[in-house]
Tab-separated table of C-alpha atoms in Angstrom:
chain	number	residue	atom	x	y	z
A	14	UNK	CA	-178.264	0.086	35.905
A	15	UNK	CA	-174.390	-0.173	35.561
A	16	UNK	CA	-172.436	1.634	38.388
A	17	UNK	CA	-170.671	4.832	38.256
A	18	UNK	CA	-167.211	4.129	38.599
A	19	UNK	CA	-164.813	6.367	41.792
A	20	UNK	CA	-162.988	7.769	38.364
A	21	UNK	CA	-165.973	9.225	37.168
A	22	UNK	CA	-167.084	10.436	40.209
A	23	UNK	CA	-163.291	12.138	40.792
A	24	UNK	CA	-163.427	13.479	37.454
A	25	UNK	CA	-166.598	15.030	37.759
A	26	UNK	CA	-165.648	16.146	41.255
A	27	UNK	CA	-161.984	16.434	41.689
A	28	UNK	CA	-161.567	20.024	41.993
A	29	UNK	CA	-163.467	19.742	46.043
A	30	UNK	CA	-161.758	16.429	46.423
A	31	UNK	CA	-158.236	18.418	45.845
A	32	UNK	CA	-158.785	21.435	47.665
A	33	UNK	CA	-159.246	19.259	51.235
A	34	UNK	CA	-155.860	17.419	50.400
A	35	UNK	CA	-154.083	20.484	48.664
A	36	UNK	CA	-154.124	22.613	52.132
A	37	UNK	CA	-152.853	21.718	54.811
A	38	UNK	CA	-154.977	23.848	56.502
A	39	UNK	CA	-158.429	22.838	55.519
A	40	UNK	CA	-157.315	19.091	56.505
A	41	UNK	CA	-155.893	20.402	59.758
A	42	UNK	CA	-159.251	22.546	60.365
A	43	UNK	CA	-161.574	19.750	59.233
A	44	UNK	CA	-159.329	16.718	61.926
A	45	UNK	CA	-159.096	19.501	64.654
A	46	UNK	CA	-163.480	19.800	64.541
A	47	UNK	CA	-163.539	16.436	64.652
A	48	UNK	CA	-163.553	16.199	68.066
A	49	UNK	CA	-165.985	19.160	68.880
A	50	UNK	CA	-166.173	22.950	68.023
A	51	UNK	CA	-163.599	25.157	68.943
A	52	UNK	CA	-163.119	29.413	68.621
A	53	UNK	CA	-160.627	30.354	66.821
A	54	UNK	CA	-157.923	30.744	69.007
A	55	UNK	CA	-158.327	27.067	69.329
A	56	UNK	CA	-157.515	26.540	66.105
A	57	UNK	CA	-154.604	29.088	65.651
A	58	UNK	CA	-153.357	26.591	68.620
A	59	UNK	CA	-153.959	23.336	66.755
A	60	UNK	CA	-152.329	24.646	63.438
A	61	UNK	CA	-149.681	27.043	64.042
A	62	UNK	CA	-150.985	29.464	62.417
A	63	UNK	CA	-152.633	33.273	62.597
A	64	UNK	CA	-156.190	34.160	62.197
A	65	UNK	CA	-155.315	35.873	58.963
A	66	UNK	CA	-154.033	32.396	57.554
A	67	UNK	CA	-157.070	30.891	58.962
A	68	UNK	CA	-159.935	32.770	58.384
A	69	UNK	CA	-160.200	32.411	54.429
A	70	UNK	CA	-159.560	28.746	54.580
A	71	UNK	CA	-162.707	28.650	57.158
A	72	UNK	CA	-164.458	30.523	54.656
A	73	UNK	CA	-163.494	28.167	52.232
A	74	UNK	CA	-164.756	25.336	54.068
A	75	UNK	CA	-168.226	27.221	55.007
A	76	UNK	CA	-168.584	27.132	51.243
A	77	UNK	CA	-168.399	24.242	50.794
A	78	UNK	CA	-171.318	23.215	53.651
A	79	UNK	CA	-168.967	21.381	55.880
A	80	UNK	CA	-167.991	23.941	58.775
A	81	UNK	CA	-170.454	26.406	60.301
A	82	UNK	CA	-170.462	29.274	63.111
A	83	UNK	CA	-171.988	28.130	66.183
A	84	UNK	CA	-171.995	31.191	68.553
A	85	UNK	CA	-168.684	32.319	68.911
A	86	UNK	CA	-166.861	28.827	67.920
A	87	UNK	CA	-166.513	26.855	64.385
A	88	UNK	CA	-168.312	23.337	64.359
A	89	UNK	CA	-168.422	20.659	61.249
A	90	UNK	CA	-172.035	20.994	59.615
A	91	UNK	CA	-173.738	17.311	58.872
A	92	UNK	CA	-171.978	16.829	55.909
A	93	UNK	CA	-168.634	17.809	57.338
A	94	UNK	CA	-169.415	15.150	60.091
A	95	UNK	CA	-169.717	12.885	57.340
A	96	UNK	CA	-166.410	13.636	55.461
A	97	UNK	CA	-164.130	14.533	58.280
A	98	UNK	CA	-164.201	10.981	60.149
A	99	UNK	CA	-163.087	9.374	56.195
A	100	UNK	CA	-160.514	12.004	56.160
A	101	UNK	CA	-158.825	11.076	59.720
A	102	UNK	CA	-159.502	7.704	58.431
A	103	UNK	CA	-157.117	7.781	55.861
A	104	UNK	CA	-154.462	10.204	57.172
A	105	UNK	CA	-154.313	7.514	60.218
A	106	UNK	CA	-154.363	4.644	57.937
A	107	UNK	CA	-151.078	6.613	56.148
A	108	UNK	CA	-149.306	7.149	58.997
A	109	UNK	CA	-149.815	3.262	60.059
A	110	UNK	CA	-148.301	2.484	56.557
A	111	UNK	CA	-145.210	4.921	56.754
A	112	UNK	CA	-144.312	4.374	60.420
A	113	UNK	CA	-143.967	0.355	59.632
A	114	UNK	CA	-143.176	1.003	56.033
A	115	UNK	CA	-140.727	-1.768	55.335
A	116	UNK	CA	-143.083	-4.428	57.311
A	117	UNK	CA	-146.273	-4.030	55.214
A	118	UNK	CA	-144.124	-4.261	52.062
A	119	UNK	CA	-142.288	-7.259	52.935
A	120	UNK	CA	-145.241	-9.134	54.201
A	121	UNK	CA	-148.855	-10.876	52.746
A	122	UNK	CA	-151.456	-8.705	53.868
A	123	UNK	CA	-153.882	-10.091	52.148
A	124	UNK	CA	-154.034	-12.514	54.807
A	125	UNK	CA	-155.761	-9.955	56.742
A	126	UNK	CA	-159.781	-10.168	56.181
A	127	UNK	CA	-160.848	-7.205	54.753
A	128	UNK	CA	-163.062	-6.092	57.791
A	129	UNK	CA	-159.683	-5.795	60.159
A	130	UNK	CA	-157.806	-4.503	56.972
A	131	UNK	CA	-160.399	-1.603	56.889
A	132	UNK	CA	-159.264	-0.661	60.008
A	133	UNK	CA	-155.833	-0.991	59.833
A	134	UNK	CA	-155.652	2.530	61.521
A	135	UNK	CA	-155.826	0.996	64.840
A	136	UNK	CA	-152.530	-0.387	64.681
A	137	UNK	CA	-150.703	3.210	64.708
A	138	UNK	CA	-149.130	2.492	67.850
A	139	UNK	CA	-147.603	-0.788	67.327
A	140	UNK	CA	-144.045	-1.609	67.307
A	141	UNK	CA	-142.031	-3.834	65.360
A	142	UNK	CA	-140.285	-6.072	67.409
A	143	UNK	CA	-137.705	-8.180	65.341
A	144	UNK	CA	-134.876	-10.796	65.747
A	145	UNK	CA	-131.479	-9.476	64.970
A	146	UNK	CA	-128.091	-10.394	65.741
A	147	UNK	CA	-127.633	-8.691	68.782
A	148	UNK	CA	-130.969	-10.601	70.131
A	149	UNK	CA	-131.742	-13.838	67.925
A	150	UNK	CA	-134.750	-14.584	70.554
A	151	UNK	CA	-136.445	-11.157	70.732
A	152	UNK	CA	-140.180	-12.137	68.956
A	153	UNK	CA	-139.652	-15.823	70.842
A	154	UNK	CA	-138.999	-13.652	74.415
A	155	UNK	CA	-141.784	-10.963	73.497
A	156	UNK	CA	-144.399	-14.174	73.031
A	157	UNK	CA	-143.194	-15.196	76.424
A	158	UNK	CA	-143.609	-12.086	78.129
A	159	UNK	CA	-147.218	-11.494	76.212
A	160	UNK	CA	-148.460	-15.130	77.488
A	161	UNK	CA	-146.973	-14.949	81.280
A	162	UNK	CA	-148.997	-11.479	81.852
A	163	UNK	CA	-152.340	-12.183	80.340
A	164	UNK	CA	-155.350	-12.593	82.107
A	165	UNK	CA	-156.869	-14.711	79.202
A	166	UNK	CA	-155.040	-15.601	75.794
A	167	UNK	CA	-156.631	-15.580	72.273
A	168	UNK	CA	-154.928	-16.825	69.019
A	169	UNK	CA	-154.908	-17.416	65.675
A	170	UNK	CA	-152.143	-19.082	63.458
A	171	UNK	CA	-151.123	-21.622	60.810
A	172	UNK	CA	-147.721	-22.169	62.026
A	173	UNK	CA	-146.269	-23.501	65.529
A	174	UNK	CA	-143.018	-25.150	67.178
A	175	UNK	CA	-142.116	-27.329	69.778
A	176	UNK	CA	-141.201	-24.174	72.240
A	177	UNK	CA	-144.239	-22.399	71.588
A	178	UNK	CA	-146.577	-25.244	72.170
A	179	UNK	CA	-144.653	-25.510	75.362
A	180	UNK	CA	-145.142	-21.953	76.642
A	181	UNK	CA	-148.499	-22.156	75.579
A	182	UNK	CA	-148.922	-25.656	77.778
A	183	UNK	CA	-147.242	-23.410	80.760
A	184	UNK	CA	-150.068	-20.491	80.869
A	185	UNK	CA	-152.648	-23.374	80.131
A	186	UNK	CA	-151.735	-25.209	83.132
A	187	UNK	CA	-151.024	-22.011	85.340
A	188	UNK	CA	-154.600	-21.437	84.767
A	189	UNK	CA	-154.670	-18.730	82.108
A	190	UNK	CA	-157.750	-18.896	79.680
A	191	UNK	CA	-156.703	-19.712	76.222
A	192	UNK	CA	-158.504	-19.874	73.002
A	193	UNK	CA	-156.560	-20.585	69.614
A	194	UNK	CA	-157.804	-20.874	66.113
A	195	UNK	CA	-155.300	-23.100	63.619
A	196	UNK	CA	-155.671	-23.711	59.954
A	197	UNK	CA	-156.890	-27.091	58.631
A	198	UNK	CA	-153.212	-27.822	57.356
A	199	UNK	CA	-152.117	-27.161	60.829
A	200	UNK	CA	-154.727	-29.107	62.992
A	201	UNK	CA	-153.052	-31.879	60.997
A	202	UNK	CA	-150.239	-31.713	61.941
A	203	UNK	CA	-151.193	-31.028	65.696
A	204	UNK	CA	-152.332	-34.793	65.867
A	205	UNK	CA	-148.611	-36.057	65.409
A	206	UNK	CA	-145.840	-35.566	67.937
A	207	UNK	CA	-144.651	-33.862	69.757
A	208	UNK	CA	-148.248	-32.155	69.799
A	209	UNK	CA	-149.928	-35.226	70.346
A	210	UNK	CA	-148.852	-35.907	73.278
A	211	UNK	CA	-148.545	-31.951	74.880
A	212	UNK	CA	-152.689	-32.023	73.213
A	213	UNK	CA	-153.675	-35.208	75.864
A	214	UNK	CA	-151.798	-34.053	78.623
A	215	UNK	CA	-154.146	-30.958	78.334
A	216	UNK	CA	-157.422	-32.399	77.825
A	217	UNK	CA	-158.482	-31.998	81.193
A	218	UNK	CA	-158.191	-28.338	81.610
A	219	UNK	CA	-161.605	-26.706	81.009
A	220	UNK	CA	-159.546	-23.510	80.318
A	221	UNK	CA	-157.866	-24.474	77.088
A	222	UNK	CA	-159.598	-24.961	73.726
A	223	UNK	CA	-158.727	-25.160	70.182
A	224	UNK	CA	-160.557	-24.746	66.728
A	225	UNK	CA	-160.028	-25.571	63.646
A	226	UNK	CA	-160.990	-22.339	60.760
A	227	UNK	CA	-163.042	-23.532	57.562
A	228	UNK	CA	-161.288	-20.700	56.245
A	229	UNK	CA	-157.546	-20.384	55.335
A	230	UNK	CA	-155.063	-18.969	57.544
A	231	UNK	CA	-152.111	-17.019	56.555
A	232	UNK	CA	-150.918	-15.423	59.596
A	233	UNK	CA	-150.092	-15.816	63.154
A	234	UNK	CA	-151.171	-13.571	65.708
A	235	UNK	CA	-152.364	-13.301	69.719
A	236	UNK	CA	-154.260	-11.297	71.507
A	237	UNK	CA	-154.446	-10.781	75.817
A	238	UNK	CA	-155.950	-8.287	77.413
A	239	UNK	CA	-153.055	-6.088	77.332
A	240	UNK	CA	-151.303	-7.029	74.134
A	241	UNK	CA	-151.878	-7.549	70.708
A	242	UNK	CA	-148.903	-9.365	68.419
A	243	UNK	CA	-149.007	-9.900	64.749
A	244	UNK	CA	-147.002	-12.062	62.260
A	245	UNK	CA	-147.439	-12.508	58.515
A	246	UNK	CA	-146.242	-14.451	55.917
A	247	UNK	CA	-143.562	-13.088	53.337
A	248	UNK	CA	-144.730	-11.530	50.391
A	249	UNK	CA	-144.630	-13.869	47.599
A	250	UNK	CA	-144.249	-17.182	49.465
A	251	UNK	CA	-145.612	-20.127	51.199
A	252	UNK	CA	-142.869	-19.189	54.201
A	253	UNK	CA	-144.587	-17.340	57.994
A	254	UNK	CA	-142.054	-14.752	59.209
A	255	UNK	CA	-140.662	-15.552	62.478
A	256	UNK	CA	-138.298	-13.094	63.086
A	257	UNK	CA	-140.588	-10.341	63.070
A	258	UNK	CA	-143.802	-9.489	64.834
A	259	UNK	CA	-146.124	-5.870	65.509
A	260	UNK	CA	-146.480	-5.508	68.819
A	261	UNK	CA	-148.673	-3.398	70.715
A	262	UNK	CA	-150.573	-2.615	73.893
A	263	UNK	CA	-152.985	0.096	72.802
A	264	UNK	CA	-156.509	-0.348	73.366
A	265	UNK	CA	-157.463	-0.098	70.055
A	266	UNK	CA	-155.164	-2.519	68.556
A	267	UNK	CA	-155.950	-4.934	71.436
A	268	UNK	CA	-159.484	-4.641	70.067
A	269	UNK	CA	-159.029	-4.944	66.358
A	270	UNK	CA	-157.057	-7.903	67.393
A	271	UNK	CA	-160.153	-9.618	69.222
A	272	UNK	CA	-162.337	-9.013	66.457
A	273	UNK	CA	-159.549	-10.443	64.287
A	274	UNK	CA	-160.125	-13.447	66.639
A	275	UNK	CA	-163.992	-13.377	66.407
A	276	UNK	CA	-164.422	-13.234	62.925
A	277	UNK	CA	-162.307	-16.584	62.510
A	278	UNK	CA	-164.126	-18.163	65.692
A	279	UNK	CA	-166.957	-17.811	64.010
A	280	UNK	CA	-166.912	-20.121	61.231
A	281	UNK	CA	-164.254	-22.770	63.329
A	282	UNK	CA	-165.259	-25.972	64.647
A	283	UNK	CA	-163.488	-27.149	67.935
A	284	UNK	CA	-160.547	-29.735	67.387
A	285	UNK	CA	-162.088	-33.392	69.291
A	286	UNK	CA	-158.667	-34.232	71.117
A	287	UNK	CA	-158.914	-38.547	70.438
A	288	UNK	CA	-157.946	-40.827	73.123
A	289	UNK	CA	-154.815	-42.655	72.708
């Protein structure tokens, strides 16, 4: 039986799809029950606004099955605790876009899998960090700082340089765990020098391992367990954007970025270091 299409189902429903968006209210009521019912007074807290603002757009929204009265308070119904987690979804997922505007327009994000793109919201509280002329080494001293204070190191890229290799080789031989996942292309090139040579000198060190991804790589990022940074490739080209990174040490973002890390683990081989 052929699908309905989302059109069809907007068309046929759009005037309850609207009315959620429309208000700010019923969006602010809906988000605020998210986390548990509330009375009223609650809610004239959350929203700014008086009981006689409020009380028709909870009516509104007890029409429409998704908020109830429980005792004295207002709680989300089982529908509403069906819509109201894809609702802070995508408010969360719009203020990731707008706060970082001009870095997920430049970039590829299609190099993202679309598991971790689906939750994109986790990244709200990441920072750009960027090179500029006042401080031509700010993503390079950021890396640094992100590899000298981890407990264990995760990574995943298609690009690397002589100085990053070398920092990495540092925390390797200071005893930090670290895991990285490279592209095909880039395993490659691993095998000449200078890698070759920075690759033997660390073949002895149980704590350092690299794979090689069946799948293709467009992006570089790492992930500690305080940090998470992210690179991507320019929009439109073959060329990995090194004077720019997202940056952040908020749980969740740590966490999207280790199941960034797992999901290209997963299908990766490890990278046989041959004798010289």
């Amino acid at each position: 039986m052929k699908g309905v299409s989302p059109l069809e189902i907007y068309n046929e429903f759009r005037d309850d799809v609207q009315a959620i968006f429309r208000s700010r209210l019923l969006t602010q009521i809906l988000i605020a029950l998210g986390s548990g019912s509330k009375p009223l007074s609650a809610l004239r807290d959350v929203t700014g606004s008086s009981s006689q603002a409020l009380i028709p757009k909870i009516r509104q929204l007890e029409a429409l099955n998704y908020v109830e009265s429980v005792r004295s308070d207002y709680a989300l119904t089982p529908i509403g605790r069906l819509v109201e987690p894809e609702i802070e979804r995508l408010v969360t997922l719009m203020g990731v876009l707008q706060r970082h505007r001009d870095f997920w327009a430049e970039h590829d994000i299609e190099g993202i899998p679309p598991g971790s793109l689906r939750e994109l919201q986790h990244l709200y509280r990441a920072e750009v960090v960027k090179d500029v002329e006042e401080d031509i080494f700010a993503v390079y001293a950021t890396f640094l700082t992100i590899l000298r204070k981890a407990s264990w190191i995760h990574g995943v890229s298609s690009i690397m340089s002589p100085v990053h290799a070398d920092a990495i080789k540092e925390v390797v031989m200071g005893g930090t765990p670290v895991e990285l996942v490279v592209s095909r292309e880039l395993a490659h090139r691993l095998a000449a020098e200078p890698y070759g040579t920075m690759l033997e000198s660390l073949k002895g060190y149980a704590n350092f391992r690299i794979y090689v991804s069946s799948s293709p790589v467009r992006l570089g990022m790492t992930v500690t367990d305080g940090f998470l940074s992210l690179g991507l490739y320019r929009r439109g080209t073959d060329t990995y954007n090194t004077a720019r990174d997202l940056v952040s040490t908020d749980t969740a973002a740590v966490t999207w970025g280790e199941q960034l890390f797992q999901h290209y683990i997963a299908d990766s081989e490890i990278l046989r270091i041959s004798p010289k």
